[in-house]
Amino acid sequence: MKSNFLKTSHLFITLAGVVLVVRLGVAVPSFAAQVAPQALLPLEASTDSSLLSADTREDSPYSEGTRAIHESRWADAESIFGKIAEQHGEHSEGALYWKAYAQNKQGHAESALKTCADLRQGYPGSQWIKECNALQMEIQSGKDQPVQTGDAQDENSKLHAIDALMDKDQAQALAEIQSVLNSDQPEQFKERALFLLAESNSTRAKQMLVDASNSSANPALQARARKILATIQGQQAANAQMKHSIGVDVRVIDQNGKPVAGLTANDFTLLDENQPRKISSLAPATPMPSRDFDPTVQTIILIDTVNTSLTEVSYVRQELVKYLRSNNGKLDRQISILLLNGNGVQTISGVTRNGNALATAVENADATLHPFLRSQGFYGDVDRIQFSLTALTTIAGQELRQPGRKMLLWLSPGWPLLPWSNSTPSTLQLQTLFNEVVTMSTDLRLARISLYSMDPNRITGGNSLQWNRYKDYLKPAVSSSRAEFGNLALQVLAAQSGGRVFNYSPQYLGPEIADCLKDADAPYYTIHFEAPAPEHKDEFRSIKITVNRPGMTVLTNAGYYNEP
C-alpha cells in the first residue's frame, strides 16, 4: 500500500490568535513555512501599527492567500498568489510555490509543474525550490511516471523519489535506502530514510530496520530505528531484542564553585523518578597531568546574528576578538567558531588554539546578514524560531558522529517565546510539538552537548522580567498534552542539558566567556545506568544525581526520554 506519510501536508497551529502553517515534510515535523492570517505583534513589540509591514497585517494579500489555503479555496489561492508573484517582491518566491500547490489541488498538475519551472528560472537560489521538487515527485508518482532518484537535487526530493519508486521497483528502492544509510549524508537524512522502511510491507525492509536497530556504529540512528521498530512490532517484542542503557555526563563542584575530581561510583547516588538506580559504570575524565586542557572535550562558540540586534552583534564580535587575542593569542584550549546568519550555520574557523587566527576569522566574517527583521512582527518570530531550531538540530546531527563531550556556547539573547492562544490546540498540534521537544532533548544528550545560553546584553537590571520568562518552562514536558513552545527555548534547552544560562551582568562578555570555557577543562564523569522498560512511548523520566559528601553540587541532564 502506498505510503501517505511522505506526501506534502500542512498542519495549521493556532498561536496567539495566528494560524501557523506547518509543513510536515519527510518524516520530521517542522515549524517552518509561512504564517497565515490574524498576525499579532510580538510580545515585546510596540503597538504602533507603523512597525508592521504590509505583508504582516491580517488584511495583506499574502495573508488572504494563506487564509484561502487554510479554507481549501484553491482557485482563490491560485489567483491571489499569482498576483503576488507577478509583483516580483520579497514574497514572490513563496507565492509561486503556493500557487503551484493550489493548482495541483485543483487537478491541474501540468500547470503546477510549469509554475515550479517559473520559480526555478526566476529564482534559481530559492529555498522554495526544494518544496517544488517534492511537489513534482508527488505529481510524478500520482501519474505513474518513471521516477529517477538520481535526478533529485536535494534530500527531500531524493526521499520522495525513493518513496515513489517503492510501488514500481521495490528492490531498487530498498537498495537506494541502504545506500543512504551507508553514506556520509547528514544524520537527519538517514533517519528519514528509516521511515521509508517502516512504511514498507517488505520482509527485507523490516530486516533492514532491525539491522539498523542492532548496529552500534551510529548511536543516533540506532535509537531512531529502535523507536520505529517498537511502534511497528509492539513494545514487548521490541524490548526483547534490545538492551537499554542511558549515559549522562556529570560535573561536580564544591561550595566554592571549584570542580571536584577523584570521585568513584560509591560517592554517587542516582535517583530515576525518585527510585534508586544502580550505576552500572562510571568513567572519570580528568585532564592528563602533562596537558593544560582536556583533548576529549570540544569547545564551540556560535555567534547568533538571527536573534541578536546589529548593535549587540557588533559588541559580541568586539568582546570575542578581545578574548581571543589576549595572552598574545595563545589559547589554553582548542576552539572552533560558528556563525548563524541568513545562510544558516557556517563554520568561520576550524578547530585551533591560535587565538589570533580565530580573531581574524571573526573580524572578517559576514555577521551582518539579518534575514528576519523585527518589523516583521509575529511572522519574523516564527521564522526565527524555526531557523534557530534547524541550526541546533544540524549541529547536534554533526556532533553525534564525533566522540567526546562538547560545550556549545550560543551567544544570543534567546529565541522568541510563543504561547498558545486562548483557543485549545488539537491533539495533533500538541503531538507534533511534543515530538520536536523529545527529538531535540534526545539529540543533545546523545551528541553529549552541554549547551550554554549567553545573552550579549550587559545592561544590569534590564528587562529581567521579560528575559526570565523562560523559567516558566523549565519543568520538562512529560506528555504531549503539556507541550508548549517555551519547552524549546534556548535557555530551557541549555539548563536541561547540564549547561549554564547567563542573564544580564555587569561583567563584560569576554571575561564571562573565558570563565565559562573553564568548564571544558574541569574534571567530569560519564555515568551509565540501565533504564527500566518504558511504560509508553516518549516516556520522560527525571533523574537526580547527588554526591554523598557535604557541599557538593552536581551539574548534569535534568532527565531523559525513555524510548523502547
XYZ file of N, CA, C and O in Angstrom, residues 221-327:
428
model
N 21.221 6.982 14.972
C 20.402 6.241 14.011
C 19.853 4.971 14.644
O 18.722 4.573 14.389
N 20.647 4.339 15.486
C 20.198 3.142 16.194
C 19.000 3.464 17.084
O 18.013 2.715 17.121
N 19.075 4.599 17.781
C 17.965 4.999 18.660
C 16.693 5.246 17.868
O 15.594 4.856 18.287
N 16.814 5.908 16.703
C 15.635 6.155 15.878
C 15.048 4.842 15.355
O 13.837 4.662 15.339
N 15.927 3.933 14.932
C 15.448 2.653 14.412
C 14.725 1.865 15.497
O 13.698 1.217 15.250
N 15.231 1.916 16.705
C 14.590 1.210 17.817
C 13.197 1.780 18.110
O 12.246 1.046 18.379
N 13.131 3.089 18.056
C 11.853 3.743 18.323
C 10.814 3.353 17.279
O 9.664 3.031 17.602
N 11.214 3.343 16.020
C 10.299 2.961 14.946
C 9.925 1.494 15.060
O 8.765 1.111 14.903
N 10.910 0.660 15.352
C 10.676 -0.778 15.455
C 9.704 -1.098 16.580
O 8.834 -1.976 16.446
N 9.823 -0.369 17.687
C 8.915 -0.597 18.807
C 7.477 -0.285 18.422
O 6.541 -0.981 18.836
N 7.295 0.754 17.651
C 5.952 1.131 17.204
C 5.357 0.061 16.293
O 4.178 -0.279 16.390
N 6.187 -0.494 15.415
C 5.704 -1.479 14.446
C 5.421 -2.823 15.112
O 4.374 -3.431 14.934
N 6.360 -3.309 15.854
C 6.275 -4.668 16.381
C 5.573 -4.758 17.726
O 5.251 -5.852 18.179
N 5.376 -3.611 18.336
C 4.815 -3.636 19.677
C 5.934 -3.535 20.690
O 7.035 -4.046 20.489
N 5.681 -2.872 21.760
C 6.722 -2.575 22.730
C 7.348 -3.832 23.311
O 8.550 -3.922 23.507
N 6.569 -4.837 23.603
C 7.098 -6.041 24.229
C 8.087 -6.752 23.309
O 9.158 -7.162 23.737
N 7.753 -6.884 22.034
C 8.626 -7.556 21.087
C 9.908 -6.766 20.888
O 10.995 -7.332 20.771
N 9.780 -5.452 20.833
C 10.969 -4.625 20.627
C 11.899 -4.693 21.828
O 13.120 -4.782 21.676
N 11.342 -4.655 23.038
C 12.168 -4.695 24.234
C 12.947 -5.993 24.343
O 14.030 -6.042 24.922
N 12.383 -7.072 23.809
C 13.049 -8.366 23.879
C 14.310 -8.393 23.017
O 15.186 -9.234 23.215
N 14.447 -7.482 22.051
C 15.569 -7.507 21.122
C 16.680 -6.540 21.503
O 17.732 -6.546 20.883
N 16.482 -5.720 22.473
C 17.466 -4.659 22.694
C 17.691 -4.357 24.174
O 16.793 -4.465 24.992
N 18.924 -3.972 24.473
C 19.261 -3.511 25.800
C 19.021 -2.012 25.856
O 18.958 -1.345 24.837
N 18.921 -1.491 27.076
C 18.569 -0.078 27.187
C 19.429 0.557 28.268
O 19.102 0.532 29.451
N 20.550 1.133 27.844
C 21.467 1.785 28.766
C 21.449 3.277 28.508
O 21.456 3.727 27.358
N 21.417 4.047 29.574
C 21.405 5.504 29.487
C 22.742 6.033 30.002
O 23.226 5.604 31.059
N 23.333 6.965 29.256
C 24.579 7.584 29.689
C 24.426 9.089 29.811
O 23.808 9.724 28.958
N 24.967 9.669 30.864
C 24.933 11.117 31.066
C 26.300 11.587 31.546
O 27.017 10.862 32.244
N 26.668 12.796 31.139
C 27.904 13.422 31.616
C 27.602 14.256 32.850
O 26.586 14.961 32.910
N 28.501 14.190 33.825
C 28.274 14.819 35.131
C 29.496 15.651 35.524
O 30.632 15.199 35.385
N 29.257 16.875 35.981
C 30.298 17.680 36.603
C 29.916 17.917 38.053
O 28.739 18.088 38.376
N 30.914 17.949 38.926
C 30.680 18.158 40.360
C 31.494 19.358 40.813
O 32.693 19.465 40.501
N 30.849 20.281 41.523
C 31.546 21.442 42.077
C 31.312 21.506 43.578
O 30.291 21.019 44.095
N 32.277 22.106 44.289
C 32.121 22.246 45.735
C 31.405 23.542 46.054
O 30.946 24.258 45.160
N 31.309 23.881 47.331
C 30.544 25.056 47.748
C 31.182 26.363 47.286
O 30.531 27.408 47.267
N 32.437 26.305 46.848
C 33.114 27.485 46.320
C 33.104 27.526 44.798
O 33.731 28.398 44.186
N 32.402 26.582 44.198
C 32.304 26.542 42.747
C 33.479 25.872 42.062
O 33.570 25.891 40.830
N 34.381 25.256 42.818
C 35.540 24.601 42.226
C 35.203 23.159 41.859
O 34.494 22.469 42.599
N 35.716 22.678 40.706
C 35.413 21.306 40.279
C 36.035 20.273 41.212
O 37.095 20.508 41.807
N 35.382 19.150 41.316
C 35.820 18.084 42.223
C 36.224 16.870 41.397
O 35.447 16.364 40.585
N 37.441 16.395 41.593
C 37.943 15.218 40.886
C 38.113 14.063 41.869
O 37.954 14.222 43.084
N 38.412 12.886 41.333
C 38.741 11.732 42.167
C 37.569 10.995 42.777
O 37.760 10.178 43.680
N 36.350 11.256 42.314
C 35.192 10.552 42.875
C 35.035 9.179 42.230
O 35.465 8.949 41.091
N 34.408 8.262 42.945
C 34.131 6.926 42.429
C 32.624 6.700 42.397
O 31.841 7.532 42.896
N 32.211 5.565 41.871
C 30.783 5.250 41.779
C 30.142 5.202 43.156
O 28.957 5.537 43.310
N 30.899 4.816 44.154
C 30.348 4.728 45.511
C 30.036 6.098 46.098
O 29.301 6.201 47.092
N 30.599 7.151 45.516
C 30.343 8.506 46.019
C 29.034 9.085 45.491
O 28.578 10.119 45.981
N 28.442 8.440 44.475
C 27.248 8.971 43.829
C 26.002 8.185 44.215
O 26.045 6.974 44.454
N 24.892 8.912 44.267
C 23.566 8.300 44.382
C 22.726 8.778 43.212
O 22.668 9.985 42.946
N 22.106 7.863 42.495
C 21.315 8.211 41.316
C 19.867 7.805 41.540
O 19.571 6.649 41.846
N 18.983 8.779 41.407
C 17.546 8.531 41.514
C 16.905 8.713 40.143
O 17.108 9.734 39.491
N 16.155 7.722 39.724
C 15.417 7.763 38.467
C 13.937 7.780 38.838
O 13.408 6.787 39.335
N 13.274 8.928 38.598
C 11.894 9.099 39.063
C 11.786 8.787 40.555
O 10.879 8.076 41.004
N 12.779 9.322 41.296
C 12.848 9.193 42.765
C 13.084 7.760 43.237
O 12.987 7.478 44.443
N 13.428 6.854 42.321
C 13.737 5.476 42.685
C 15.238 5.246 42.514
O 15.804 5.596 41.480
N 15.906 4.662 43.526
C 17.352 4.413 43.408
C 17.653 3.526 42.204
O 16.948 2.556 41.936
N 18.684 3.885 41.477
C 19.097 3.114 40.310
C 20.591 2.809 40.437
O 21.392 3.700 40.746
N 20.959 1.568 40.198
C 22.356 1.163 40.304
C 23.160 1.749 39.156
O 22.748 1.708 38.002
N 24.314 2.301 39.481
C 25.223 2.824 38.470
C 26.018 1.652 37.906
O 26.791 1.012 38.622
N 25.815 1.374 36.621
C 26.481 0.223 36.006
C 27.933 0.515 35.665
O 28.768 -0.391 35.654
N 28.248 1.786 35.375
C 29.640 2.149 35.105
C 29.839 3.632 35.329
O 28.908 4.428 35.176
N 31.057 3.984 35.734
C 31.428 5.387 35.902
C 32.822 5.560 35.332
O 33.765 4.863 35.732
N 32.943 6.458 34.381
C 34.229 6.716 33.737
C 34.649 8.141 34.021
O 34.077 9.083 33.456
N 35.633 8.348 34.900
C 36.106 9.717 35.137
C 36.957 10.186 33.979
O 37.695 9.420 33.377
N 36.830 11.454 33.646
C 37.647 12.056 32.587
C 38.330 13.279 33.172
O 37.705 14.312 33.383
N 39.610 13.151 33.464
C 40.371 14.223 34.073
C 41.536 14.574 33.169
O 42.194 13.673 32.634
N 41.807 15.858 32.951
C 42.946 16.228 32.102
C 44.231 15.552 32.553
O 44.505 15.432 33.745
N 45.022 15.084 31.583
C 46.286 14.439 31.895
C 47.237 15.456 32.516
O 47.235 16.630 32.160
N 48.076 15.034 33.479
C 48.984 15.984 34.147
C 49.887 16.730 33.171
O 50.289 17.866 33.425
N 50.204 16.097 32.027
C 51.116 16.730 31.080
C 50.428 17.723 30.159
O 51.060 18.336 29.324
N 49.130 17.868 30.283
C 48.393 18.756 29.399
C 47.674 19.811 30.223
O 47.312 19.582 31.371
N 47.420 20.963 29.621
C 46.674 22.015 30.308
C 45.262 22.145 29.766
O 44.573 23.113 30.025
N 44.825 21.172 28.984
C 43.442 21.139 28.547
C 43.050 19.691 28.293
O 43.890 18.816 28.119
N 41.757 19.430 28.287
C 41.246 18.076 28.076
C 40.964 17.888 26.584
O 40.044 18.494 26.047
N 41.727 17.028 25.900
C 41.534 16.872 24.455
C 40.248 16.149 24.097
O 39.879 16.109 22.929
N 39.560 15.570 25.084
C 38.320 14.845 24.775
C 37.111 15.757 24.766
O 36.005 15.310 24.479
N 37.288 17.032 25.096
C 36.174 17.983 25.139
C 36.312 18.990 24.001
O 37.339 19.646 23.866
N 35.277 19.084 23.180
C 35.263 20.083 22.117
C 34.584 21.345 22.619
O 33.557 21.269 23.287
N 35.150 22.492 22.299
C 34.541 23.772 22.673
C 34.164 24.521 21.397
O 35.009 24.753 20.529
N 32.896 24.883 21.311
C 32.347 25.522 20.122
C 31.666 26.822 20.541
O 30.873 26.833 21.489
N 31.963 27.896 19.852
C 31.312 29.183 20.104
C 30.495 29.554 18.870
O 30.999 29.520 17.747
N 29.232 29.876 19.081
C 28.357 30.263 17.977
C 27.886 31.702 18.147
O 27.358 32.072 19.200
N 28.086 32.519 17.114
C 27.599 33.896 17.096
C 26.251 33.905 16.377
O 26.166 33.583 15.195
N 25.206 34.241 17.092
C 23.839 34.208 16.562
C 23.447 35.600 16.075
O 23.167 36.487 16.887
N 23.434 35.807 14.754
C 23.013 37.104 14.214
C 21.540 37.116 13.847
O 21.004 38.161 13.487
N 20.894 35.961 13.930
C 19.474 35.869 13.563
C 18.590 36.448 14.661
O 17.587 37.104 14.399
N 18.950 36.203 15.921
C 18.129 36.638 17.052
C 18.741 37.814 17.805
O 18.203 38.228 18.828
N 19.851 38.342 17.317
C 20.585 39.386 18.011
C 20.583 40.667 17.178
O 20.742 40.611 15.955
N 20.416 41.793 17.832
C 20.401 43.067 17.116
C 21.786 43.377 16.550
O 22.799 42.826 17.002
N 21.828 44.273 15.560
C 23.099 44.632 14.937
C 24.074 45.220 15.957
O 25.269 44.949 15.919
N 23.546 46.025 16.879
C 24.403 46.616 17.908
C 25.003 45.548 18.795
O 26.199 45.573 19.113
N 24.179 44.583 19.205
C 24.665 43.515 20.076
C 25.636 42.597 19.341
O 26.605 42.106 19.935
N 25.404 42.354 18.040
C 26.333 41.530 17.260
C 27.703 42.190 17.211
O 28.743 41.535 17.359
N 27.710 43.498 17.000
C 28.966 44.236 16.970
C 29.702 44.107 18.301
O 30.926 43.903 18.341
N 28.951 44.201 19.399
C 29.550 44.062 20.723
C 30.090 42.652 20.936
O 31.191 42.465 21.474
N 29.333 41.640 20.508
C 29.769 40.252 20.647
C 31.096 40.035 19.927
O 32.034 39.443 20.472
N 31.181 40.512 18.695
C 32.400 40.324 17.927
C 33.584 41.040 18.583
O 34.696 40.513 18.649
N 33.324 42.241 19.093
C 34.382 43.008 19.735
C 34.908 42.283 20.975
O 36.126 42.158 21.168
N 34.001 41.801 21.805
C 34.398 41.123 23.037
C 35.067 39.781 22.750
O 36.029 39.397 23.419
N 34.552 39.065 21.756
C 35.120 37.769 21.423
C 36.530 37.923 20.868
O 37.443 37.164 21.223
N 36.724 38.913 20.000
C 38.052 39.174 19.446
C 39.033 39.556 20.556
O 40.190 39.113 20.578
N 38.572 40.376 21.487
C 39.427 40.795 22.604
C 39.872 39.583 23.418
O 41.047 39.464 23.812
N 38.928 38.661 23.662
C 39.277 37.457 24.419
C 40.260 36.585 23.642
O 41.249 36.088 24.191
N 39.994 36.406 22.342
C 40.834 35.519 21.531
C 42.261 36.054 21.379
O 43.216 35.271 21.284
N 42.423 37.368 21.367
C 43.764 37.950 21.192
C 44.494 38.142 22.519
O 45.674 38.533 22.524
N 43.830 37.891 23.630
C 44.500 38.021 24.927
C 45.610 36.964 25.032
O 45.597 35.945 24.337
N 46.568 37.234 25.888
C 47.715 36.321 26.071
C 48.430 36.081 24.746
O 48.862 34.958 24.431
